[in-house]
Short mmCIF file of C-alpha atoms and ligand atoms in Angstrom, two decimals:
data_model
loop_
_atom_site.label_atom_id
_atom_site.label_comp_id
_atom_site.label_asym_id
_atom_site.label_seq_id
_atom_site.Cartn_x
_atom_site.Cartn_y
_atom_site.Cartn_z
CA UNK A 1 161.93 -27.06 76.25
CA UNK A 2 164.06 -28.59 73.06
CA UNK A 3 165.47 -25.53 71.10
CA UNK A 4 166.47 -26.53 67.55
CA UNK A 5 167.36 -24.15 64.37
CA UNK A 6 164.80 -24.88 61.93
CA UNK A 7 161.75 -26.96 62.68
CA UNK A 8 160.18 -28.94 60.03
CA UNK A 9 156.39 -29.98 60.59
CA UNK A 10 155.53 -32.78 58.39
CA UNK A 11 158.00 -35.58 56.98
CA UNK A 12 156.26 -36.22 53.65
CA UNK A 13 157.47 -35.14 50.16
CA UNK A 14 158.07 -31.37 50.53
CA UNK A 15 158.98 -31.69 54.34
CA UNK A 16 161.61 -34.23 54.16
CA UNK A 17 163.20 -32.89 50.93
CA UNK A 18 163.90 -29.47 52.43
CA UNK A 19 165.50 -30.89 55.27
CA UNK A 20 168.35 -32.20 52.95
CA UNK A 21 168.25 -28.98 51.29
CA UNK A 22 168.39 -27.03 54.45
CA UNK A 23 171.12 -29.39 56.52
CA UNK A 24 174.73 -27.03 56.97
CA UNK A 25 177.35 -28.04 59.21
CA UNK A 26 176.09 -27.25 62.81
CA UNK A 27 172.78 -26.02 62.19
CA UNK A 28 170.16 -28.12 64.00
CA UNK A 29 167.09 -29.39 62.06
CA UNK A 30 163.83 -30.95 63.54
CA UNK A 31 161.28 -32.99 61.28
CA UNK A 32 157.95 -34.28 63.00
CA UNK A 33 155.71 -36.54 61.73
CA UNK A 34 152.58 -37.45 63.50
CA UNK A 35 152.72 -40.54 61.28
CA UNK A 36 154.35 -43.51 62.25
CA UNK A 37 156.86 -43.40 58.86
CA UNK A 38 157.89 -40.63 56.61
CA UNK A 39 156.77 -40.17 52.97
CA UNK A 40 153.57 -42.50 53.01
CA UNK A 41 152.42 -40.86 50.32
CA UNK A 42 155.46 -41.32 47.93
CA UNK A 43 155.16 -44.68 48.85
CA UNK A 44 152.11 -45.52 47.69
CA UNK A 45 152.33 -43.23 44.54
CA UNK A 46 152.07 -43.77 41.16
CA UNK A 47 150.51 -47.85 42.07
CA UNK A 48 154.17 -48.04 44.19
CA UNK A 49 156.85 -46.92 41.95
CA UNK A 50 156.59 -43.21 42.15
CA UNK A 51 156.17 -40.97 39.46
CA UNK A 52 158.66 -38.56 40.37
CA UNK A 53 158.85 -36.05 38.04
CA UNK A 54 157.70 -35.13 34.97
CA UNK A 55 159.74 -34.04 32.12
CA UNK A 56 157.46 -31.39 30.55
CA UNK A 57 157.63 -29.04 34.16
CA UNK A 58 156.45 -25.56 33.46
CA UNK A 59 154.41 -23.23 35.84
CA UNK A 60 151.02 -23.62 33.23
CA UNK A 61 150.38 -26.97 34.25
CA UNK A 62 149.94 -26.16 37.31
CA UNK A 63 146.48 -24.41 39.00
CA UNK A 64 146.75 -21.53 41.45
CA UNK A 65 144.84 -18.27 41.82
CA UNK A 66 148.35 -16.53 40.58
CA UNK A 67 149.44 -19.71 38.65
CA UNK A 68 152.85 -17.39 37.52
CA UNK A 69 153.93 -17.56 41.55
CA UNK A 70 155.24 -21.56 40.97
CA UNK A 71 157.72 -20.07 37.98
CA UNK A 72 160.26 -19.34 40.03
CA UNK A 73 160.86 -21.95 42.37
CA UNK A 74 160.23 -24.57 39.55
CA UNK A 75 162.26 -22.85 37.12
CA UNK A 76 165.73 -22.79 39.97
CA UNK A 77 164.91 -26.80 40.81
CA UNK A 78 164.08 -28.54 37.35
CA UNK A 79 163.18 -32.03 37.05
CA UNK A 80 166.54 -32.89 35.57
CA UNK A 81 168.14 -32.15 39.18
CA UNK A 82 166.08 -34.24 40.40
CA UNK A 83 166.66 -36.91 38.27
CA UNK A 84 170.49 -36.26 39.04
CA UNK A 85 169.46 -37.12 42.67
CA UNK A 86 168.05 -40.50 41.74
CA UNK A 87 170.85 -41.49 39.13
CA UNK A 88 173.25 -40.30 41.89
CA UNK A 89 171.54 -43.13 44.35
CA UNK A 90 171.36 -45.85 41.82
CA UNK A 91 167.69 -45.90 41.25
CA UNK A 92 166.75 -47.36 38.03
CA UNK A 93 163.99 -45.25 36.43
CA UNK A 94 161.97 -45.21 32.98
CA UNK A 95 159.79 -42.61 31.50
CA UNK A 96 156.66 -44.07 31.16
CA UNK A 97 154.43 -41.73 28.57
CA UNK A 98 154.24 -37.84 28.32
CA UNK A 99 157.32 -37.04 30.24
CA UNK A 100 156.19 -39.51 32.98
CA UNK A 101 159.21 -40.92 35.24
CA UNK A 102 158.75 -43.63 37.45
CA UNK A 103 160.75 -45.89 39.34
CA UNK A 104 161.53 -49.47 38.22
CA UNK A 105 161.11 -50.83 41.43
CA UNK A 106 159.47 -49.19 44.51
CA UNK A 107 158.72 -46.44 45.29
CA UNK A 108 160.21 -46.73 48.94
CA UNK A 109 163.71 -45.84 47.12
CA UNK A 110 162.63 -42.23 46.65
CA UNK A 111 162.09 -42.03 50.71
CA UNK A 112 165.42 -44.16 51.22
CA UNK A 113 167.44 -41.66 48.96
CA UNK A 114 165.49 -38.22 51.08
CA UNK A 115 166.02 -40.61 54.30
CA UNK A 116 170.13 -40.78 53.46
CA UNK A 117 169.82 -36.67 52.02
CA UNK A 118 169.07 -35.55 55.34
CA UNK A 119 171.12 -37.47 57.05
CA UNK A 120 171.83 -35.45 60.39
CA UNK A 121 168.48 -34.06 60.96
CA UNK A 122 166.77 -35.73 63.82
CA UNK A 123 162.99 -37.30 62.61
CA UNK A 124 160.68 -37.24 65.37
CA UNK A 125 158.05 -39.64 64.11
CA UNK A 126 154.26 -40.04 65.99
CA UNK A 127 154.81 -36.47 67.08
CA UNK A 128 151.66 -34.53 66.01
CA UNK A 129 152.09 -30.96 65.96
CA UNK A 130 148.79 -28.75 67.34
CA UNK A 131 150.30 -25.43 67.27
CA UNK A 132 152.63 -22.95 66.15
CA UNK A 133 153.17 -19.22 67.64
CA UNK A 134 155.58 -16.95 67.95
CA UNK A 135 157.80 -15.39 70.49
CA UNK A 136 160.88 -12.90 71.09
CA UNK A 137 163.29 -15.06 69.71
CA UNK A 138 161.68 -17.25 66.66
CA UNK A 139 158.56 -19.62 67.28
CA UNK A 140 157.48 -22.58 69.79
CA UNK A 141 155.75 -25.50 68.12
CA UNK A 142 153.16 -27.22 70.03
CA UNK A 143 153.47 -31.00 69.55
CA UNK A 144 151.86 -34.05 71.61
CA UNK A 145 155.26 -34.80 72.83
CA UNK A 146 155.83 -31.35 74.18
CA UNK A 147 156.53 -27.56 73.08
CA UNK A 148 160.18 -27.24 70.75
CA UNK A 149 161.44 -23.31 70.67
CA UNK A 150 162.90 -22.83 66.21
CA UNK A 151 164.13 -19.94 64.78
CA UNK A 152 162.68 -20.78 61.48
CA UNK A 153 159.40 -23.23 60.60
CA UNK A 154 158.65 -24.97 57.49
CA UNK A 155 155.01 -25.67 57.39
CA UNK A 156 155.03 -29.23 55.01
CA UNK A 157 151.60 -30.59 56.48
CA UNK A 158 150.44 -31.79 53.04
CA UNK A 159 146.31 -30.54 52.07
CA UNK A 160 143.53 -32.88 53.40
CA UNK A 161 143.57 -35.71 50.85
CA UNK A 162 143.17 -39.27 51.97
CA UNK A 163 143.16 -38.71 55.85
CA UNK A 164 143.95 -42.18 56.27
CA UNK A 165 147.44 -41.71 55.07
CA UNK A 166 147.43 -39.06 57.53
CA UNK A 167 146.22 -35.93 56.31
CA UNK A 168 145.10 -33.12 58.75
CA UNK A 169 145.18 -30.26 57.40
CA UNK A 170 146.60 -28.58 59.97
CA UNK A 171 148.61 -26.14 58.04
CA UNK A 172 145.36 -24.02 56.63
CA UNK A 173 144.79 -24.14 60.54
CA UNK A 174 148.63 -22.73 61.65
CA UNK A 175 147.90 -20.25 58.28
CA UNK A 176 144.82 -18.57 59.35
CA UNK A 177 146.36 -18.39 62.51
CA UNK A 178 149.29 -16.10 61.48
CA UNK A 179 146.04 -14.11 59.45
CA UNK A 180 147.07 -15.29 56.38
CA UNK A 181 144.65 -15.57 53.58
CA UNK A 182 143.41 -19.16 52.51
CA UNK A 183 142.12 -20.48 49.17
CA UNK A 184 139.16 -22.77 49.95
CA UNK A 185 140.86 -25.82 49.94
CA UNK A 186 138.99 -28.32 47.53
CA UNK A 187 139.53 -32.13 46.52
CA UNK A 188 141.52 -32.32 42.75
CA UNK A 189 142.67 -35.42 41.00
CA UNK A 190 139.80 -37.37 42.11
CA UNK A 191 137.08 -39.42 40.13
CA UNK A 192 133.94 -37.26 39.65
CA UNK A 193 130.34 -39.37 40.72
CA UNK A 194 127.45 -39.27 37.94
CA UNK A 195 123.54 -39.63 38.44
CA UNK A 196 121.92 -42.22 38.09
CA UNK A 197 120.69 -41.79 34.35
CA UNK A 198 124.54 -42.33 33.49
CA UNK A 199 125.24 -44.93 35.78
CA UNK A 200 123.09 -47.22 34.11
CA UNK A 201 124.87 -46.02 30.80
CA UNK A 202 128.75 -46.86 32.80
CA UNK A 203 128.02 -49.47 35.21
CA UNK A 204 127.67 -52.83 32.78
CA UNK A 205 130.88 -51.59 30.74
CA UNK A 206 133.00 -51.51 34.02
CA UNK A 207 136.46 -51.97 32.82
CA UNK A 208 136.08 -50.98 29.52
CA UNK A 209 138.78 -48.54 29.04
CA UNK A 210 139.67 -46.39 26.07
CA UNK A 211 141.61 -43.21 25.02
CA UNK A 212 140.00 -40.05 25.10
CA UNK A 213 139.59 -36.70 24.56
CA UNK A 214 137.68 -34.46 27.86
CA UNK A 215 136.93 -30.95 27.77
CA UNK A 216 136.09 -28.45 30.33
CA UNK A 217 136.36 -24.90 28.89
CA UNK A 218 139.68 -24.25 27.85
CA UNK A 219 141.02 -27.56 29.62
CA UNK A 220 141.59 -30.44 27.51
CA UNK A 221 143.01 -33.45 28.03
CA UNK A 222 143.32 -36.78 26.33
CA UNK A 223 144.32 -39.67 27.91
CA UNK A 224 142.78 -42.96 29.21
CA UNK A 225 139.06 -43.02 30.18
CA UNK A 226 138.25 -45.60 32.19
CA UNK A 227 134.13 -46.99 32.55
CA UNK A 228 133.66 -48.00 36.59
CA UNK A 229 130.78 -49.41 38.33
CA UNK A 230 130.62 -45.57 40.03
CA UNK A 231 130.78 -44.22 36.61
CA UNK A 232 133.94 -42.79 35.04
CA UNK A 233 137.31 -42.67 35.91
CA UNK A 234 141.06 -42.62 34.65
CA UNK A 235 143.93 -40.66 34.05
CA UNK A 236 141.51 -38.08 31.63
CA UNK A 237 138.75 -37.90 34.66
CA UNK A 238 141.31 -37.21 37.35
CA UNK A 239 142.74 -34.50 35.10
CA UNK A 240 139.57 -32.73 34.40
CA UNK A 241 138.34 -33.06 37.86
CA UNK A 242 141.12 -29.94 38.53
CA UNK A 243 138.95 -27.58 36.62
CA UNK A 244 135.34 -28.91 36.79
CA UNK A 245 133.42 -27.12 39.81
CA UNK A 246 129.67 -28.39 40.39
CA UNK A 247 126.95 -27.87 38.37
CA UNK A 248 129.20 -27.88 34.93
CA UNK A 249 128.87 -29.93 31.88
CA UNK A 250 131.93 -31.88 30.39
CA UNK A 251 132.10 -32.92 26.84
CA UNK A 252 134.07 -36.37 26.28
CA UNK A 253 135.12 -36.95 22.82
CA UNK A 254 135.54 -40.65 22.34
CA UNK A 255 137.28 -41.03 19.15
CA UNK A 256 138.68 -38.14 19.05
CA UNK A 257 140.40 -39.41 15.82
CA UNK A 258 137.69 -39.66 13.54
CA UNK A 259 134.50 -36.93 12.96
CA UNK A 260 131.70 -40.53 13.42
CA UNK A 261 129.60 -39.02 11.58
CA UNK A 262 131.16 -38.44 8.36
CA UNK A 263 132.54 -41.46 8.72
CA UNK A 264 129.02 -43.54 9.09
CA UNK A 265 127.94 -41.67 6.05
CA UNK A 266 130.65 -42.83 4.26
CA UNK A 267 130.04 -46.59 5.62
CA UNK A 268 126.69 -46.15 4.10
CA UNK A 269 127.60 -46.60 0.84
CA UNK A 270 129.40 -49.74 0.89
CA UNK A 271 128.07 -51.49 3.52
CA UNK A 272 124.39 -50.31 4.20
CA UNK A 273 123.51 -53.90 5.20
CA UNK A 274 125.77 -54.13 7.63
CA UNK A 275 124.62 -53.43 11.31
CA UNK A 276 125.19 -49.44 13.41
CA UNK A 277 126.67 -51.45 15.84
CA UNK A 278 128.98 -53.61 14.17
CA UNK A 279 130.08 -50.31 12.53
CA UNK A 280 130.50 -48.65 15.36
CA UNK A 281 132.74 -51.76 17.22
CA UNK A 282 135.10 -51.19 14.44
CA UNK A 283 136.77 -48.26 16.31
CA UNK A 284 134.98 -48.41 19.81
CA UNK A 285 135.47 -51.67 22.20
CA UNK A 286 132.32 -53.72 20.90
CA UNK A 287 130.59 -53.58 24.57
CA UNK A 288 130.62 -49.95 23.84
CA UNK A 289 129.28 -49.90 20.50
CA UNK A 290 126.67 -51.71 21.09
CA UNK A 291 125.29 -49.73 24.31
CA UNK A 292 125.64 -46.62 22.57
CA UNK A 293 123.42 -48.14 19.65
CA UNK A 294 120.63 -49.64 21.68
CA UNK A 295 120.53 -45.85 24.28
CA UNK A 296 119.56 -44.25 20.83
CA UNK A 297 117.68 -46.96 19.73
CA UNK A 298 119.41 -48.56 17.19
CA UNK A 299 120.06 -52.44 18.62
CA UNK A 300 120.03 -54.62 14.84
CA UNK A 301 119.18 -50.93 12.99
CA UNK A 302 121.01 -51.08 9.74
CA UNK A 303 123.16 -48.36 8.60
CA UNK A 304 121.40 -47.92 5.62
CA UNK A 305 118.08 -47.51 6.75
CA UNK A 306 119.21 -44.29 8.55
CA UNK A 307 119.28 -40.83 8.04
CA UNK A 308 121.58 -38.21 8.30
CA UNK A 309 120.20 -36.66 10.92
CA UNK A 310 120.22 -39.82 12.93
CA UNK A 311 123.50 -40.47 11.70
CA UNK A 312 124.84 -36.76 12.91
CA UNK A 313 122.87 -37.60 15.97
CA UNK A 314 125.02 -40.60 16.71
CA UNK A 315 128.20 -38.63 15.39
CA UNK A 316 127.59 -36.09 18.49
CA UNK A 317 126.64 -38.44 21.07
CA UNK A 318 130.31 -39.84 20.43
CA UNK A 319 132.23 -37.24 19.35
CA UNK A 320 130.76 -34.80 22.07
CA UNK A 321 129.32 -36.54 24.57
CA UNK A 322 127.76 -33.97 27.31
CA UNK A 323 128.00 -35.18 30.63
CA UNK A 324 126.80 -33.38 33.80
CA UNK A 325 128.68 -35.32 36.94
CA UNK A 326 127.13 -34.41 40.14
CA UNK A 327 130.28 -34.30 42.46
CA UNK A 328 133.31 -35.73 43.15
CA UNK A 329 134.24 -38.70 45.72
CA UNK A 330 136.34 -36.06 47.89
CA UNK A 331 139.03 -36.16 50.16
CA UNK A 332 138.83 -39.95 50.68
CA UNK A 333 140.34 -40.87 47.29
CA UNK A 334 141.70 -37.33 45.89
CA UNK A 335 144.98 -37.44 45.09
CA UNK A 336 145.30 -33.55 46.19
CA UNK A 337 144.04 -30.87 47.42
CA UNK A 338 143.57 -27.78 45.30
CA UNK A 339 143.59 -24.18 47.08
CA UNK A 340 145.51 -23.67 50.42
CA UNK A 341 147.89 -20.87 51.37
CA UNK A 342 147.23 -17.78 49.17
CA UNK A 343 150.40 -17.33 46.93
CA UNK A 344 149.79 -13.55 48.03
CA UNK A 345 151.16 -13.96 50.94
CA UNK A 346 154.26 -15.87 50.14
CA UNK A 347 157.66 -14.60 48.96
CA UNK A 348 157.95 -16.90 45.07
CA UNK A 349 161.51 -16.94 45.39
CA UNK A 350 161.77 -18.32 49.28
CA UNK A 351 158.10 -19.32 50.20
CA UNK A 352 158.64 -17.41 53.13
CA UNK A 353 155.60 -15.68 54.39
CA UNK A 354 156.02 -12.19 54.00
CA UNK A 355 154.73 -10.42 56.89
CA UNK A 356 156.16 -13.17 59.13
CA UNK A 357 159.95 -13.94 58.64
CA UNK A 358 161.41 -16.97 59.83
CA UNK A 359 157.61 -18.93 58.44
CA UNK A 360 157.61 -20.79 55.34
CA UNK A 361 154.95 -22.59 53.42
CA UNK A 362 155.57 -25.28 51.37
CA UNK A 363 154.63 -28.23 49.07
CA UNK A 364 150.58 -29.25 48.99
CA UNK A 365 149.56 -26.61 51.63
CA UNK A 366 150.55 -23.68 49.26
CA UNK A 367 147.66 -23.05 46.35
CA UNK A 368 149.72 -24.32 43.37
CA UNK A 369 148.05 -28.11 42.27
CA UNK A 370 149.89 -29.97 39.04
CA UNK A 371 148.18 -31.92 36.64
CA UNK A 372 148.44 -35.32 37.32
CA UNK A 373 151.77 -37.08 36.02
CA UNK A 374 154.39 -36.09 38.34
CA UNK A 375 153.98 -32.54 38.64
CA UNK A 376 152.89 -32.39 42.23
CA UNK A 377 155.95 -34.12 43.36
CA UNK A 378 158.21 -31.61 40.79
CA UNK A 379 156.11 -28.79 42.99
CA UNK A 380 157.03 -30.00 46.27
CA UNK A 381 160.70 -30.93 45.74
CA UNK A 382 160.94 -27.22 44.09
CA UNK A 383 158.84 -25.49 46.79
CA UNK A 384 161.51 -27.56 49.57
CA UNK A 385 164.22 -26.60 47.64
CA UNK A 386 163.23 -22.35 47.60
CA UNK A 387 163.27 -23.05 51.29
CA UNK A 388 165.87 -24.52 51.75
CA UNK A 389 168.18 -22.67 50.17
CA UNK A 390 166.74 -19.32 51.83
CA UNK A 391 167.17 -20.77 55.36
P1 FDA B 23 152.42 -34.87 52.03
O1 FDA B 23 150.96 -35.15 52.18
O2 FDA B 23 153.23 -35.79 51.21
O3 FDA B 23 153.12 -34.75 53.45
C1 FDA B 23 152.54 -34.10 54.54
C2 FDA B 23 153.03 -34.79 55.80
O4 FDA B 23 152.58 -34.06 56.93
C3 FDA B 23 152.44 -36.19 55.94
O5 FDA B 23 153.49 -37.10 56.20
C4 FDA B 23 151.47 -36.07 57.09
O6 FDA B 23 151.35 -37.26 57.84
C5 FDA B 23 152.12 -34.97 57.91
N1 FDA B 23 151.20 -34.27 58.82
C6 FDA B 23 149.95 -33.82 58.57
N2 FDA B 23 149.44 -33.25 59.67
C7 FDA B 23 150.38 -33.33 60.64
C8 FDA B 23 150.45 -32.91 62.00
N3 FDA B 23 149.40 -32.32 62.60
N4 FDA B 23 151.58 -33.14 62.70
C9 FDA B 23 152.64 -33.76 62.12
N5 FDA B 23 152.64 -34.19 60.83
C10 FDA B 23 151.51 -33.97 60.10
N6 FDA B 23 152.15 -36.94 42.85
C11 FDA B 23 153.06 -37.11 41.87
O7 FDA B 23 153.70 -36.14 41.47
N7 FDA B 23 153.27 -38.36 41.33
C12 FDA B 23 152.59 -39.47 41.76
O8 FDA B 23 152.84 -40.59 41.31
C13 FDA B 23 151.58 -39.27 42.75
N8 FDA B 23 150.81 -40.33 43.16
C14 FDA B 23 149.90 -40.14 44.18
C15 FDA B 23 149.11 -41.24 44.58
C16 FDA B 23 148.21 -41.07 45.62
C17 FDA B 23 147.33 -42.22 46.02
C18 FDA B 23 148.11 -39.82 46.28
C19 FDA B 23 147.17 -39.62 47.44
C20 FDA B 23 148.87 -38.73 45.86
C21 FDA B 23 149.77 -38.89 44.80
N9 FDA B 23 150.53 -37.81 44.34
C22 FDA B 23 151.43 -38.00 43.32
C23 FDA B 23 150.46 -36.47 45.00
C24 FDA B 23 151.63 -36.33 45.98
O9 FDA B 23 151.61 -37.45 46.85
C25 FDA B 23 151.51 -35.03 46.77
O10 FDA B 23 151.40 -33.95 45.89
C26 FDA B 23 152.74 -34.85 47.65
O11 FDA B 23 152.85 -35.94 48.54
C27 FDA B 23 152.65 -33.54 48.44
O12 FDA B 23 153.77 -33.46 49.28
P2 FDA B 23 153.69 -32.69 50.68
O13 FDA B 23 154.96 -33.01 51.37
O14 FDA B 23 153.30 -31.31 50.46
O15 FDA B 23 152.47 -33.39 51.46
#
């Protein structure tokens, strides 16, 4: 049986970060992969080139049943070290809007510069790992390959979004196995589905996309909402979808600059004769405007000709627009997985699990989720980082 020093299981972001952080002269780290490449997720993120960080980092953008436990780890390993990394390597980068870096070119120079980081560790790709237990001297990992004896494990098995980039979630599985407690895992970042009354509403303004303001009790984002043939999505959707559970109402504010109302009422004066619609098209895309009109009945009605209620009714329907989605597309297109490894059980400085030392948790598989924008990546590079340091 192989007998290695640490044993890494999983060679995406968290996984292959902490095996840089970990590597000292002499000490012998294992990473498998049961995919056939590492980091196939930061390869295909943010549409290819990476959004690796994000400059406004702080533990209240991020969900978690104890969303104080990510404060640590994120406060030692700050997105500026992390953009020392990529200056370091030569990768050119831009900051795209709120804090936002990306890459200028792919995103496969992220896993190049973690690839030449850990430099030393031995990568055992298409090596699924199916168990994990422990023994008199450390642990013995179960992979398809064959059983390798560790001192220490890092589990960095991701959450169960998008299978076919190889999610398993294996690591609830290796969690609940040690007794730990979970946090129903649950699909986040990921376009919410509508009924059919809506649909008809979103489907002919597919690609129509606008800024927006979405609320969800004390959640609010704005950012771009985007109309689909499946209904909504967009940056604003994705966001929201964090906090929505099923059966809630949203309220989308779609000029969240102007109170439409007041400002029809106004119009009324000086241009009564003009058209609702071809009022409305003077701050919405004119698609919009005009489906909005004719769903309350107002196709060719002229702005004078209509009351204030109707007018207040109109001001609400776009100014707080109630929506009740009906669920989410899941795993298959979520961008994350919310929940996972109760924070309880983990030590915030060292993600090491507390009533089993030498077992760490880190990245996805721990219950701390980011907003969307680079935070999930800040999460796992600090999460690797609290590891590897303590190992
Ligand atoms: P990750 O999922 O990256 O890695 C887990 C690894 O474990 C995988 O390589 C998997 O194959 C492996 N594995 C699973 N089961 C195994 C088993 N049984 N045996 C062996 N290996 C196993 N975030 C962000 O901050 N900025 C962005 O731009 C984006 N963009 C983005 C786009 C898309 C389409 C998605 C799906 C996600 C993003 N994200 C993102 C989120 C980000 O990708 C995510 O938060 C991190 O990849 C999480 O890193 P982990 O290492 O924890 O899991």
């Amino acid at each position: 049986m192989d007998q290695v020093d640490i044993a890494i299981l999983g060679a995406g972001a968290a996984g292959l970060f902490c095996a840089g952080s970990a590597m000292t002269q002499g000490c012998r780290i294992l990473v498998a992969e049961h995919s056939r490449k590492p980091g196939e997720k930061i390869r295909i993120s943010g549409g290819g080139r990476c959004n690796f960080t994000n400059l406004a980092t702080s533990w209240d953008r991020f969900l978690s049943q104890n969303q104080r436990f990510a404060a640590s780890a994120l406060a030692r390993y700050c997105p500026e070290d992390f953009v020392e990394l990529v200056d370091q390597a030569g990768i050119a980068w831009h900051e795209k809007t709120q804090g936002q870096l990306f890459c200028n070119g792919k995103a496969t120079q992220i896993i190049d510069m973690l690839m030449y980081r850990m430099r030393g560790v031995e990568l055992r790709l298409e090596t699924a790992v199916e168990d994990v237990h422990r023994n008199a001297d450390g642990f013995v990992v179960t992979t398809n390959g064959g059983q390798v004896r560790a001192k220490y494990v890092v589990v960095a098995t991701g959450g169960k979004s998008i299978p076919k980039m190889g999610a398993t979630g294996i690591g609830y599985a290796i969690a609940r196995k040690f007794g730990l407690r979970i946090v129903e895992p649950r699909a986040g970042l990921v376009p919410l589905t509508f009924a059919e009354q809506d649909l008809a509403l979103c489907r002919p303004l597919a690609g129509i996309s606008l800024e927006a303001e979405i609320c969800h009790g004390k959640a609010r984002f704005r950012d771009a909402l985007l109309f689909t043939h499946r209904g909504l999505s967009g940056p604003a959707i994705l966001q929201i979808s964090n906090y929505w559970q099923p059966g809630e109402v949203l309220e989308i504010n779609l000029l969240p600059e102007i109170d439409i109302s007041e400002a029809l009422m106004m119009a009324r004066k000086d241009a009564g004769r003009v058209a609702v619609a071809t009022i409305l098209s003077q701050w919405l895309p004119e698609r919009l405007a005009q489906a909005i009109a004719a769903e309350q009945g107002l196709t060719d009605a002229r702005l004078a000709d209509q009351s204030n209620g109707v007018l207040q009714r109109l001001g609400r329907r776009i100014n707080r627009w109630q929506l009740r989605p009906v669920g989410t597309e899941g795993y298959r297109t979520a961008e994350v997985t919310l929940g996972g490894v109760d924070t309880r059980e983990l030590d915030a400085r060292t993600m090491q699990v507390r009533d089993v030392p030498g077992l760490y948790f880190i990245g996805e598989c721990v219950d701390v989720t980011g907003w969307l924008g680079g935070y999930n990546f800040q999460w796992a590079w600090a999460s690797a980082e609290a590891a590897g340091q303590a190992l």
